[in-house]
Amino acid sequence: MVSVVVGHRATSVTIVGHGLEIPERFKLAPGIHVQPEVPTFEVEVAAEGCQTPHELFAVLSMRDIATFSIEVTHKGGPSALGAKAWNALWDFHLLSVASGSPAFPLFTVSAGTNYTEFAISNRNLIVNPVEQLTRVTNEQLTWARASRRRFNSLISDERFGVAMRYFGNSHYLFDVESRVMLLWAGIEALLAVDAEQSRRIALYCALMLDEDSAAKARYYDAVKKAYGVRSRVVHGKRLTKAARAEAYTTASDILVRLLAKAVNLGRVPTQKDFDAVATAAKLK
């Protein structure tokens, strides 16, 4: 169960994460900093600060894969601090979109005078580490800070919220085929495609690409090809290990690009929007 525990005298909460390398401490919002440092603690401290044996096991196992953290500070009391830290869990999704790579919250650490409290901030007690960490650039962090308000407003949009959760949840799965299917479900949810899926998804993805017409045409073909691989996965066709890995990374890249474009637009385009753009061009 995801939770945030804040001691009655705590003035900060550190949310420990995995998946990204942060170059230096960066202010994402007032009282919210992304940083490369992660808390260090002994087993005895974790044992005293965890509520259950399961929580202790999860904290100790996740401690070994921690790669960065988000520090949340607030002077309005533990209740307000806890609410702010809870909302900051969305910042891991924001960082995923900014970097184009998965970023997971693991657990929170709330420290005060003579005590340290822990809480699991991930629905999974065991997290599958990413194969390769992504080093976030200052440009990407700056984009995340500038886009945070738009991102948070889009979370309440059903299509965006579903697609974002599917992206985040897909990377926890141990089975690659399941990851591929969930990622494509996110793409379909965001684009609201219910007919002629292969062509429409490829077309809409190309229309949301910030490139010239030649690049859009190449991307259209690439997405159509990737959707064909997705269909083989869904229908149980056997793929090589390399093909499965490529299907996963391709689907992940397509979905996160769409999410980033929606954030830049400040809205999720409708089918009418796509049709208007598509019909604006002329054959030569």
JSON list of C-alpha atoms in Angstrom, two decimals, residues 29-261:
[
{"chain": "A", "resi": 29, "resn": "ALA", "atom": "CA", "xyz": [9.15, 23.75, -7.27]},
{"chain": "A", "resi": 30, "resn": "PRO", "atom": "CA", "xyz": [9.08, 25.73, -4.00]},
{"chain": "A", "resi": 31, "resn": "GLY", "atom": "CA", "xyz": [10.07, 23.28, -1.28]},
{"chain": "A", "resi": 32, "resn": "ILE", "atom": "CA", "xyz": [10.64, 20.42, -3.76]},
{"chain": "A", "resi": 33, "resn": "HIS", "atom": "CA", "xyz": [14.18, 19.53, -4.87]},
{"chain": "A", "resi": 34, "resn": "VAL", "atom": "CA", "xyz": [15.40, 16.66, -7.05]},
{"chain": "A", "resi": 35, "resn": "GLN", "atom": "CA", "xyz": [18.83, 15.49, -5.94]},
{"chain": "A", "resi": 36, "resn": "PRO", "atom": "CA", "xyz": [21.44, 12.79, -6.62]},
{"chain": "A", "resi": 37, "resn": "GLU", "atom": "CA", "xyz": [21.85, 11.98, -2.91]},
{"chain": "A", "resi": 38, "resn": "VAL", "atom": "CA", "xyz": [19.92, 9.13, -1.28]},
{"chain": "A", "resi": 39, "resn": "PRO", "atom": "CA", "xyz": [19.58, 8.57, 2.48]},
{"chain": "A", "resi": 40, "resn": "THR", "atom": "CA", "xyz": [21.92, 6.06, 4.10]},
{"chain": "A", "resi": 41, "resn": "PHE", "atom": "CA", "xyz": [20.86, 4.13, 7.19]},
{"chain": "A", "resi": 42, "resn": "GLU", "atom": "CA", "xyz": [21.61, 0.96, 9.11]},
{"chain": "A", "resi": 43, "resn": "VAL", "atom": "CA", "xyz": [19.33, -2.06, 9.30]},
{"chain": "A", "resi": 44, "resn": "GLU", "atom": "CA", "xyz": [18.58, -1.32, 12.96]},
{"chain": "A", "resi": 45, "resn": "VAL", "atom": "CA", "xyz": [17.30, 2.16, 12.06]},
{"chain": "A", "resi": 46, "resn": "ALA", "atom": "CA", "xyz": [15.05, 0.73, 9.35]},
{"chain": "A", "resi": 47, "resn": "ALA", "atom": "CA", "xyz": [13.75, -1.94, 11.72]},
{"chain": "A", "resi": 48, "resn": "GLU", "atom": "CA", "xyz": [12.71, 0.70, 14.25]},
{"chain": "A", "resi": 49, "resn": "GLY", "atom": "CA", "xyz": [11.17, 2.98, 11.63]},
{"chain": "A", "resi": 50, "resn": "CYS", "atom": "CA", "xyz": [9.14, 0.42, 9.67]},
{"chain": "A", "resi": 51, "resn": "GLN", "atom": "CA", "xyz": [5.66, -0.64, 10.75]},
{"chain": "A", "resi": 52, "resn": "THR", "atom": "CA", "xyz": [5.69, -4.25, 9.51]},
{"chain": "A", "resi": 53, "resn": "PRO", "atom": "CA", "xyz": [8.23, -6.97, 8.53]},
{"chain": "A", "resi": 54, "resn": "HIS", "atom": "CA", "xyz": [7.02, -6.72, 4.93]},
{"chain": "A", "resi": 55, "resn": "GLU", "atom": "CA", "xyz": [7.73, -3.00, 4.91]},
{"chain": "A", "resi": 56, "resn": "LEU", "atom": "CA", "xyz": [11.18, -3.59, 6.40]},
{"chain": "A", "resi": 57, "resn": "PHE", "atom": "CA", "xyz": [11.98, -6.18, 3.74]},
{"chain": "A", "resi": 58, "resn": "ALA", "atom": "CA", "xyz": [10.86, -3.82, 0.98]},
{"chain": "A", "resi": 59, "resn": "VAL", "atom": "CA", "xyz": [12.83, -0.84, 2.31]},
{"chain": "A", "resi": 60, "resn": "LEU", "atom": "CA", "xyz": [16.03, -2.87, 2.66]},
{"chain": "A", "resi": 61, "resn": "SER", "atom": "CA", "xyz": [15.74, -4.39, -0.82]},
{"chain": "A", "resi": 62, "resn": "MET", "atom": "CA", "xyz": [14.84, -1.06, -2.42]},
{"chain": "A", "resi": 63, "resn": "ARG", "atom": "CA", "xyz": [17.68, 0.70, -0.63]},
{"chain": "A", "resi": 64, "resn": "ASP", "atom": "CA", "xyz": [20.14, -1.23, -2.81]},
{"chain": "A", "resi": 65, "resn": "ILE", "atom": "CA", "xyz": [18.67, 0.09, -6.08]},
{"chain": "A", "resi": 66, "resn": "ALA", "atom": "CA", "xyz": [18.06, 3.73, -5.05]},
{"chain": "A", "resi": 67, "resn": "THR", "atom": "CA", "xyz": [19.59, 6.18, -7.54]},
{"chain": "A", "resi": 68, "resn": "PHE", "atom": "CA", "xyz": [18.13, 9.60, -6.66]},
{"chain": "A", "resi": 69, "resn": "SER", "atom": "CA", "xyz": [15.61, 11.29, -4.39]},
{"chain": "A", "resi": 70, "resn": "ILE", "atom": "CA", "xyz": [13.13, 14.13, -4.13]},
{"chain": "A", "resi": 71, "resn": "GLU", "atom": "CA", "xyz": [13.29, 16.22, -0.95]},
{"chain": "A", "resi": 72, "resn": "VAL", "atom": "CA", "xyz": [10.05, 17.86, 0.16]},
{"chain": "A", "resi": 73, "resn": "THR", "atom": "CA", "xyz": [10.09, 20.60, 2.80]},
{"chain": "A", "resi": 74, "resn": "HIS", "atom": "CA", "xyz": [7.26, 22.56, 4.37]},
{"chain": "A", "resi": 75, "resn": "LYS", "atom": "CA", "xyz": [6.89, 24.60, 7.55]},
{"chain": "A", "resi": 76, "resn": "GLY", "atom": "CA", "xyz": [3.12, 24.35, 7.87]},
{"chain": "A", "resi": 77, "resn": "GLY", "atom": "CA", "xyz": [3.08, 21.30, 10.14]},
{"chain": "A", "resi": 78, "resn": "PRO", "atom": "CA", "xyz": [3.15, 17.53, 9.57]},
{"chain": "A", "resi": 79, "resn": "SER", "atom": "CA", "xyz": [-0.29, 17.33, 7.96]},
{"chain": "A", "resi": 80, "resn": "ALA", "atom": "CA", "xyz": [0.53, 19.91, 5.29]},
{"chain": "A", "resi": 81, "resn": "LEU", "atom": "CA", "xyz": [3.98, 18.36, 4.78]},
{"chain": "A", "resi": 82, "resn": "GLY", "atom": "CA", "xyz": [2.45, 14.93, 4.32]},
{"chain": "A", "resi": 83, "resn": "ALA", "atom": "CA", "xyz": [-0.02, 16.24, 1.74]},
{"chain": "A", "resi": 84, "resn": "LYS", "atom": "CA", "xyz": [2.74, 18.01, -0.15]},
{"chain": "A", "resi": 85, "resn": "ALA", "atom": "CA", "xyz": [4.92, 14.87, -0.15]},
{"chain": "A", "resi": 86, "resn": "TRP", "atom": "CA", "xyz": [1.97, 12.76, -1.33]},
{"chain": "A", "resi": 87, "resn": "ASN", "atom": "CA", "xyz": [1.34, 15.11, -4.26]},
{"chain": "A", "resi": 88, "resn": "ALA", "atom": "CA", "xyz": [5.08, 15.09, -5.06]},
{"chain": "A", "resi": 89, "resn": "LEU", "atom": "CA", "xyz": [4.80, 11.39, -5.95]},
{"chain": "A", "resi": 90, "resn": "TRP", "atom": "CA", "xyz": [3.40, 12.62, -9.29]},
{"chain": "A", "resi": 91, "resn": "ASP", "atom": "CA", "xyz": [6.74, 14.32, -9.90]},
{"chain": "A", "resi": 92, "resn": "PHE", "atom": "CA", "xyz": [8.24, 10.90, -10.65]},
{"chain": "A", "resi": 93, "resn": "HIS", "atom": "CA", "xyz": [5.85, 10.64, -13.60]},
{"chain": "A", "resi": 94, "resn": "LEU", "atom": "CA", "xyz": [6.77, 14.19, -14.60]},
{"chain": "A", "resi": 95, "resn": "LEU", "atom": "CA", "xyz": [10.46, 13.28, -14.54]},
{"chain": "A", "resi": 96, "resn": "SER", "atom": "CA", "xyz": [9.69, 10.19, -16.63]},
{"chain": "A", "resi": 97, "resn": "VAL", "atom": "CA", "xyz": [8.08, 12.36, -19.29]},
{"chain": "A", "resi": 98, "resn": "ALA", "atom": "CA", "xyz": [10.90, 14.92, -19.14]},
{"chain": "A", "resi": 99, "resn": "SER", "atom": "CA", "xyz": [13.65, 12.31, -19.52]},
{"chain": "A", "resi": 100, "resn": "GLY", "atom": "CA", "xyz": [11.75, 9.85, -21.73]},
{"chain": "A", "resi": 101, "resn": "SER", "atom": "CA", "xyz": [12.62, 7.10, -19.25]},
{"chain": "A", "resi": 102, "resn": "PRO", "atom": "CA", "xyz": [10.92, 5.36, -16.33]},
{"chain": "A", "resi": 103, "resn": "ALA", "atom": "CA", "xyz": [11.39, 6.86, -12.88]},
{"chain": "A", "resi": 104, "resn": "PHE", "atom": "CA", "xyz": [10.01, 5.05, -9.83]},
{"chain": "A", "resi": 105, "resn": "PRO", "atom": "CA", "xyz": [9.29, 6.20, -6.28]},
{"chain": "A", "resi": 106, "resn": "LEU", "atom": "CA", "xyz": [10.49, 3.55, -3.81]},
{"chain": "A", "resi": 107, "resn": "PHE", "atom": "CA", "xyz": [9.99, 4.66, -0.21]},
{"chain": "A", "resi": 108, "resn": "THR", "atom": "CA", "xyz": [9.91, 7.78, 1.94]},
{"chain": "A", "resi": 109, "resn": "VAL", "atom": "CA", "xyz": [12.11, 8.75, 4.84]},
{"chain": "A", "resi": 110, "resn": "SER", "atom": "CA", "xyz": [10.92, 11.22, 7.47]},
{"chain": "A", "resi": 111, "resn": "ALA", "atom": "CA", "xyz": [13.57, 12.14, 10.03]},
{"chain": "A", "resi": 112, "resn": "GLY", "atom": "CA", "xyz": [13.36, 14.12, 13.24]},
{"chain": "A", "resi": 113, "resn": "THR", "atom": "CA", "xyz": [15.02, 14.30, 16.63]},
{"chain": "A", "resi": 114, "resn": "ASN", "atom": "CA", "xyz": [16.00, 10.76, 17.66]},
{"chain": "A", "resi": 115, "resn": "TYR", "atom": "CA", "xyz": [13.70, 9.05, 15.17]},
{"chain": "A", "resi": 116, "resn": "THR", "atom": "CA", "xyz": [13.44, 8.04, 11.50]},
{"chain": "A", "resi": 117, "resn": "GLU", "atom": "CA", "xyz": [10.22, 6.78, 9.95]},
{"chain": "A", "resi": 118, "resn": "PHE", "atom": "CA", "xyz": [9.85, 4.89, 6.70]},
{"chain": "A", "resi": 119, "resn": "ALA", "atom": "CA", "xyz": [6.90, 4.24, 4.38]},
{"chain": "A", "resi": 120, "resn": "ILE", "atom": "CA", "xyz": [6.58, 2.40, 1.08]},
{"chain": "A", "resi": 121, "resn": "SER", "atom": "CA", "xyz": [5.65, 4.75, -1.76]},
{"chain": "A", "resi": 122, "resn": "ASN", "atom": "CA", "xyz": [5.35, 2.01, -4.37]},
{"chain": "A", "resi": 123, "resn": "ARG", "atom": "CA", "xyz": [2.57, -0.56, -4.79]},
{"chain": "A", "resi": 124, "resn": "ASN", "atom": "CA", "xyz": [5.17, -3.25, -5.37]},
{"chain": "A", "resi": 125, "resn": "LEU", "atom": "CA", "xyz": [7.23, -4.74, -2.57]},
{"chain": "A", "resi": 126, "resn": "ILE", "atom": "CA", "xyz": [9.81, -5.87, -5.15]},
{"chain": "A", "resi": 127, "resn": "VAL", "atom": "CA", "xyz": [10.83, -3.48, -7.94]},
{"chain": "A", "resi": 128, "resn": "ASN", "atom": "CA", "xyz": [12.50, -4.74, -11.09]},
{"chain": "A", "resi": 129, "resn": "PRO", "atom": "CA", "xyz": [15.51, -2.43, -11.69]},
{"chain": "A", "resi": 130, "resn": "VAL", "atom": "CA", "xyz": [15.83, -0.78, -15.10]},
{"chain": "A", "resi": 131, "resn": "GLU", "atom": "CA", "xyz": [18.50, -2.25, -17.32]},
{"chain": "A", "resi": 132, "resn": "GLN", "atom": "CA", "xyz": [20.22, 1.09, -17.89]},
{"chain": "A", "resi": 133, "resn": "LEU", "atom": "CA", "xyz": [19.96, 4.28, -15.86]},
{"chain": "A", "resi": 134, "resn": "THR", "atom": "CA", "xyz": [19.20, 7.53, -17.68]},
{"chain": "A", "resi": 135, "resn": "ARG", "atom": "CA", "xyz": [21.24, 10.59, -16.82]},
{"chain": "A", "resi": 136, "resn": "VAL", "atom": "CA", "xyz": [18.88, 13.56, -16.81]},
{"chain": "A", "resi": 137, "resn": "THR", "atom": "CA", "xyz": [20.12, 16.79, -18.33]},
{"chain": "A", "resi": 138, "resn": "ASN", "atom": "CA", "xyz": [19.63, 20.26, -16.87]},
{"chain": "A", "resi": 139, "resn": "GLU", "atom": "CA", "xyz": [17.58, 21.11, -19.94]},
{"chain": "A", "resi": 140, "resn": "GLN", "atom": "CA", "xyz": [15.18, 18.24, -19.17]},
{"chain": "A", "resi": 141, "resn": "LEU", "atom": "CA", "xyz": [14.92, 19.29, -15.52]},
{"chain": "A", "resi": 142, "resn": "THR", "atom": "CA", "xyz": [14.24, 22.86, -16.60]},
{"chain": "A", "resi": 143, "resn": "TRP", "atom": "CA", "xyz": [11.47, 21.59, -18.90]},
{"chain": "A", "resi": 144, "resn": "ALA", "atom": "CA", "xyz": [10.00, 19.59, -16.00]},
{"chain": "A", "resi": 145, "resn": "ARG", "atom": "CA", "xyz": [9.93, 22.68, -13.78]},
{"chain": "A", "resi": 146, "resn": "ALA", "atom": "CA", "xyz": [8.37, 24.86, -16.49]},
{"chain": "A", "resi": 147, "resn": "SER", "atom": "CA", "xyz": [5.81, 22.15, -17.37]},
{"chain": "A", "resi": 148, "resn": "ARG", "atom": "CA", "xyz": [4.87, 21.07, -13.86]},
{"chain": "A", "resi": 149, "resn": "ARG", "atom": "CA", "xyz": [1.69, 23.14, -13.63]},
{"chain": "A", "resi": 150, "resn": "ARG", "atom": "CA", "xyz": [0.43, 21.93, -17.02]},
{"chain": "A", "resi": 151, "resn": "PHE", "atom": "CA", "xyz": [1.33, 18.34, -16.17]},
{"chain": "A", "resi": 152, "resn": "ASN", "atom": "CA", "xyz": [-0.54, 18.44, -12.86]},
{"chain": "A", "resi": 153, "resn": "SER", "atom": "CA", "xyz": [-3.62, 19.89, -14.53]},
{"chain": "A", "resi": 154, "resn": "LEU", "atom": "CA", "xyz": [-3.58, 17.13, -17.17]},
{"chain": "A", "resi": 155, "resn": "ILE", "atom": "CA", "xyz": [-3.54, 14.35, -14.57]},
{"chain": "A", "resi": 156, "resn": "SER", "atom": "CA", "xyz": [-7.26, 14.92, -14.05]},
{"chain": "A", "resi": 157, "resn": "ASP", "atom": "CA", "xyz": [-7.86, 14.36, -17.77]},
{"chain": "A", "resi": 158, "resn": "GLU", "atom": "CA", "xyz": [-9.06, 10.76, -18.02]},
{"chain": "A", "resi": 159, "resn": "ARG", "atom": "CA", "xyz": [-7.17, 9.92, -21.21]},
{"chain": "A", "resi": 160, "resn": "PHE", "atom": "CA", "xyz": [-3.91, 11.48, -20.07]},
{"chain": "A", "resi": 161, "resn": "GLY", "atom": "CA", "xyz": [-4.18, 10.05, -16.55]},
{"chain": "A", "resi": 162, "resn": "VAL", "atom": "CA", "xyz": [-4.81, 6.52, -17.80]},
{"chain": "A", "resi": 163, "resn": "ALA", "atom": "CA", "xyz": [-1.98, 6.71, -20.34]},
{"chain": "A", "resi": 164, "resn": "MET", "atom": "CA", "xyz": [0.41, 8.08, -17.73]},
{"chain": "A", "resi": 165, "resn": "ARG", "atom": "CA", "xyz": [-0.42, 5.32, -15.25]},
{"chain": "A", "resi": 166, "resn": "TYR", "atom": "CA", "xyz": [-0.05, 2.65, -17.93]},
{"chain": "A", "resi": 167, "resn": "PHE", "atom": "CA", "xyz": [3.36, 4.01, -18.82]},
{"chain": "A", "resi": 168, "resn": "GLY", "atom": "CA", "xyz": [4.47, 4.03, -15.20]},
{"chain": "A", "resi": 169, "resn": "ASN", "atom": "CA", "xyz": [3.04, 0.63, -14.33]},
{"chain": "A", "resi": 170, "resn": "SER", "atom": "CA", "xyz": [4.32, -1.12, -17.45]},
{"chain": "A", "resi": 171, "resn": "HIS", "atom": "CA", "xyz": [7.97, -0.91, -16.38]},
{"chain": "A", "resi": 172, "resn": "TYR", "atom": "CA", "xyz": [7.33, -2.82, -13.16]},
{"chain": "A", "resi": 173, "resn": "LEU", "atom": "CA", "xyz": [6.23, -5.91, -15.03]},
{"chain": "A", "resi": 174, "resn": "PHE", "atom": "CA", "xyz": [8.74, -8.74, -15.27]},
{"chain": "A", "resi": 175, "resn": "ASP", "atom": "CA", "xyz": [7.22, -10.14, -18.48]},
{"chain": "A", "resi": 176, "resn": "VAL", "atom": "CA", "xyz": [8.24, -8.10, -21.56]},
{"chain": "A", "resi": 177, "resn": "GLU", "atom": "CA", "xyz": [5.16, -9.08, -23.56]},
{"chain": "A", "resi": 178, "resn": "SER", "atom": "CA", "xyz": [2.94, -7.72, -20.78]},
{"chain": "A", "resi": 179, "resn": "ARG", "atom": "CA", "xyz": [4.90, -4.46, -20.83]},
{"chain": "A", "resi": 180, "resn": "VAL", "atom": "CA", "xyz": [4.37, -4.10, -24.56]},
{"chain": "A", "resi": 181, "resn": "MET", "atom": "CA", "xyz": [0.62, -4.70, -24.30]},
{"chain": "A", "resi": 182, "resn": "LEU", "atom": "CA", "xyz": [0.17, -2.23, -21.44]},
{"chain": "A", "resi": 183, "resn": "LEU", "atom": "CA", "xyz": [2.19, 0.46, -23.22]},
{"chain": "A", "resi": 184, "resn": "TRP", "atom": "CA", "xyz": [0.12, 0.11, -26.38]},
{"chain": "A", "resi": 185, "resn": "ALA", "atom": "CA", "xyz": [-3.04, 0.21, -24.28]},
{"chain": "A", "resi": 186, "resn": "GLY", "atom": "CA", "xyz": [-1.77, 3.55, -23.00]},
{"chain": "A", "resi": 187, "resn": "ILE", "atom": "CA", "xyz": [-1.15, 4.79, -26.54]},
{"chain": "A", "resi": 188, "resn": "GLU", "atom": "CA", "xyz": [-4.64, 3.76, -27.61]},
{"chain": "A", "resi": 189, "resn": "ALA", "atom": "CA", "xyz": [-6.19, 5.36, -24.52]},
{"chain": "A", "resi": 190, "resn": "LEU", "atom": "CA", "xyz": [-4.40, 8.67, -25.08]},
{"chain": "A", "resi": 191, "resn": "LEU", "atom": "CA", "xyz": [-5.27, 8.84, -28.77]},
{"chain": "A", "resi": 192, "resn": "ALA", "atom": "CA", "xyz": [-8.84, 7.51, -28.24]},
{"chain": "A", "resi": 193, "resn": "VAL", "atom": "CA", "xyz": [-8.56, 5.29, -31.30]},
{"chain": "A", "resi": 194, "resn": "ASP", "atom": "CA", "xyz": [-11.31, 2.70, -31.74]},
{"chain": "A", "resi": 195, "resn": "ALA", "atom": "CA", "xyz": [-11.28, 1.96, -35.50]},
{"chain": "A", "resi": 196, "resn": "GLU", "atom": "CA", "xyz": [-8.64, 1.46, -38.18]},
{"chain": "A", "resi": 197, "resn": "GLN", "atom": "CA", "xyz": [-6.20, 1.36, -35.31]},
{"chain": "A", "resi": 198, "resn": "SER", "atom": "CA", "xyz": [-2.94, 0.74, -37.13]},
{"chain": "A", "resi": 199, "resn": "ARG", "atom": "CA", "xyz": [-3.34, 3.58, -39.62]},
{"chain": "A", "resi": 200, "resn": "ARG", "atom": "CA", "xyz": [-4.94, 6.06, -37.23]},
{"chain": "A", "resi": 201, "resn": "ILE", "atom": "CA", "xyz": [-2.41, 5.52, -34.44]},
{"chain": "A", "resi": 202, "resn": "ALA", "atom": "CA", "xyz": [0.49, 5.90, -36.87]},
{"chain": "A", "resi": 203, "resn": "LEU", "atom": "CA", "xyz": [-1.09, 9.02, -38.38]},
{"chain": "A", "resi": 204, "resn": "TYR", "atom": "CA", "xyz": [-1.83, 10.67, -35.04]},
{"chain": "A", "resi": 205, "resn": "CYS", "atom": "CA", "xyz": [1.65, 9.93, -33.71]},
{"chain": "A", "resi": 206, "resn": "ALA", "atom": "CA", "xyz": [3.18, 11.46, -36.82]},
{"chain": "A", "resi": 207, "resn": "LEU", "atom": "CA", "xyz": [0.97, 14.54, -36.52]},
{"chain": "A", "resi": 208, "resn": "MET", "atom": "CA", "xyz": [2.13, 15.08, -32.93]},
{"chain": "A", "resi": 209, "resn": "LEU", "atom": "CA", "xyz": [5.80, 14.86, -33.94]},
{"chain": "A", "resi": 210, "resn": "ASP", "atom": "CA", "xyz": [7.61, 18.21, -33.99]},
{"chain": "A", "resi": 211, "resn": "GLU", "atom": "CA", "xyz": [9.54, 17.51, -37.20]},
{"chain": "A", "resi": 212, "resn": "ASP", "atom": "CA", "xyz": [9.33, 18.24, -40.93]},
{"chain": "A", "resi": 213, "resn": "SER", "atom": "CA", "xyz": [7.05, 16.33, -43.32]},
{"chain": "A", "resi": 214, "resn": "ALA", "atom": "CA", "xyz": [9.75, 13.84, -44.33]},
{"chain": "A", "resi": 215, "resn": "ALA", "atom": "CA", "xyz": [10.45, 12.92, -40.72]},
{"chain": "A", "resi": 216, "resn": "LYS", "atom": "CA", "xyz": [6.72, 12.62, -40.05]},
{"chain": "A", "resi": 217, "resn": "ALA", "atom": "CA", "xyz": [6.37, 10.22, -42.96]},
{"chain": "A", "resi": 218, "resn": "ARG", "atom": "CA", "xyz": [9.23, 8.06, -41.68]},
{"chain": "A", "resi": 219, "resn": "TYR", "atom": "CA", "xyz": [7.76, 8.08, -38.19]},
{"chain": "A", "resi": 220, "resn": "TYR", "atom": "CA", "xyz": [4.35, 7.10, -39.57]},
{"chain": "A", "resi": 221, "resn": "ASP", "atom": "CA", "xyz": [5.91, 4.01, -41.18]},
{"chain": "A", "resi": 222, "resn": "ALA", "atom": "CA", "xyz": [7.90, 3.18, -38.04]},
{"chain": "A", "resi": 223, "resn": "VAL", "atom": "CA", "xyz": [4.86, 3.40, -35.75]},
{"chain": "A", "resi": 224, "resn": "LYS", "atom": "CA", "xyz": [2.78, 1.30, -38.16]},
{"chain": "A", "resi": 225, "resn": "LYS", "atom": "CA", "xyz": [5.51, -1.33, -38.15]},
{"chain": "A", "resi": 226, "resn": "ALA", "atom": "CA", "xyz": [5.73, -1.23, -34.36]},
{"chain": "A", "resi": 227, "resn": "TYR", "atom": "CA", "xyz": [1.96, -1.66, -34.08]},
{"chain": "A", "resi": 228, "resn": "GLY", "atom": "CA", "xyz": [2.26, -4.75, -36.26]},
{"chain": "A", "resi": 229, "resn": "VAL", "atom": "CA", "xyz": [4.74, -6.21, -33.76]},
{"chain": "A", "resi": 230, "resn": "ARG", "atom": "CA", "xyz": [2.33, -5.28, -30.95]},
{"chain": "A", "resi": 231, "resn": "SER", "atom": "CA", "xyz": [-0.42, -7.26, -32.69]},
{"chain": "A", "resi": 232, "resn": "ARG", "atom": "CA", "xyz": [1.83, -10.30, -32.92]},
{"chain": "A", "resi": 233, "resn": "VAL", "atom": "CA", "xyz": [2.52, -10.06, -29.19]},
{"chain": "A", "resi": 234, "resn": "VAL", "atom": "CA", "xyz": [-1.17, -9.73, -28.34]},
{"chain": "A", "resi": 235, "resn": "HIS", "atom": "CA", "xyz": [-2.05, -12.77, -30.42]},
{"chain": "A", "resi": 236, "resn": "GLY", "atom": "CA", "xyz": [0.64, -14.93, -28.88]},
{"chain": "A", "resi": 237, "resn": "LYS", "atom": "CA", "xyz": [3.07, -15.02, -31.80]},
{"chain": "A", "resi": 238, "resn": "ARG", "atom": "CA", "xyz": [6.57, -16.03, -30.77]},
{"chain": "A", "resi": 239, "resn": "LEU", "atom": "CA", "xyz": [9.24, -13.32, -31.01]},
{"chain": "A", "resi": 240, "resn": "THR", "atom": "CA", "xyz": [12.97, -13.49, -30.49]},
{"chain": "A", "resi": 241, "resn": "LYS", "atom": "CA", "xyz": [14.41, -11.98, -27.32]},
{"chain": "A", "resi": 242, "resn": "ALA", "atom": "CA", "xyz": [15.86, -9.10, -29.34]},
{"chain": "A", "resi": 243, "resn": "ALA", "atom": "CA", "xyz": [12.52, -8.45, -31.05]},
{"chain": "A", "resi": 244, "resn": "ARG", "atom": "CA", "xyz": [10.70, -8.43, -27.70]},
{"chain": "A", "resi": 245, "resn": "ALA", "atom": "CA", "xyz": [13.21, -5.96, -26.26]},
{"chain": "A", "resi": 246, "resn": "GLU", "atom": "CA", "xyz": [12.88, -3.69, -29.31]},
{"chain": "A", "resi": 247, "resn": "ALA", "atom": "CA", "xyz": [9.08, -3.86, -29.15]},
{"chain": "A", "resi": 248, "resn": "TYR", "atom": "CA", "xyz": [9.20, -2.75, -25.52]},
{"chain": "A", "resi": 249, "resn": "THR", "atom": "CA", "xyz": [11.61, 0.17, -26.00]},
{"chain": "A", "resi": 250, "resn": "THR", "atom": "CA", "xyz": [9.78, 1.34, -29.12]},
{"chain": "A", "resi": 251, "resn": "ALA", "atom": "CA", "xyz": [6.35, 1.31, -27.48]},
{"chain": "A", "resi": 252, "resn": "SER", "atom": "CA", "xyz": [7.77, 3.08, -24.42]},
{"chain": "A", "resi": 253, "resn": "ASP", "atom": "CA", "xyz": [9.34, 5.78, -26.58]},
{"chain": "A", "resi": 254, "resn": "ILE", "atom": "CA", "xyz": [6.15, 6.32, -28.60]},
{"chain": "A", "resi": 255, "resn": "LEU", "atom": "CA", "xyz": [3.97, 6.71, -25.51]},
{"chain": "A", "resi": 256, "resn": "VAL", "atom": "CA", "xyz": [6.31, 8.99, -23.60]},
{"chain": "A", "resi": 257, "resn": "ARG", "atom": "CA", "xyz": [6.69, 11.23, -26.67]},
{"chain": "A", "resi": 258, "resn": "LEU", "atom": "CA", "xyz": [2.91, 11.53, -26.90]},
{"chain": "A", "resi": 259, "resn": "LEU", "atom": "CA", "xyz": [2.66, 12.38, -23.20]},
{"chain": "A", "resi": 260, "resn": "ALA", "atom": "CA", "xyz": [5.36, 15.04, -23.51]},
{"chain": "A", "resi": 261, "resn": "LYS", "atom": "CA", "xyz": [3.63, 16.59, -26.52]}
]
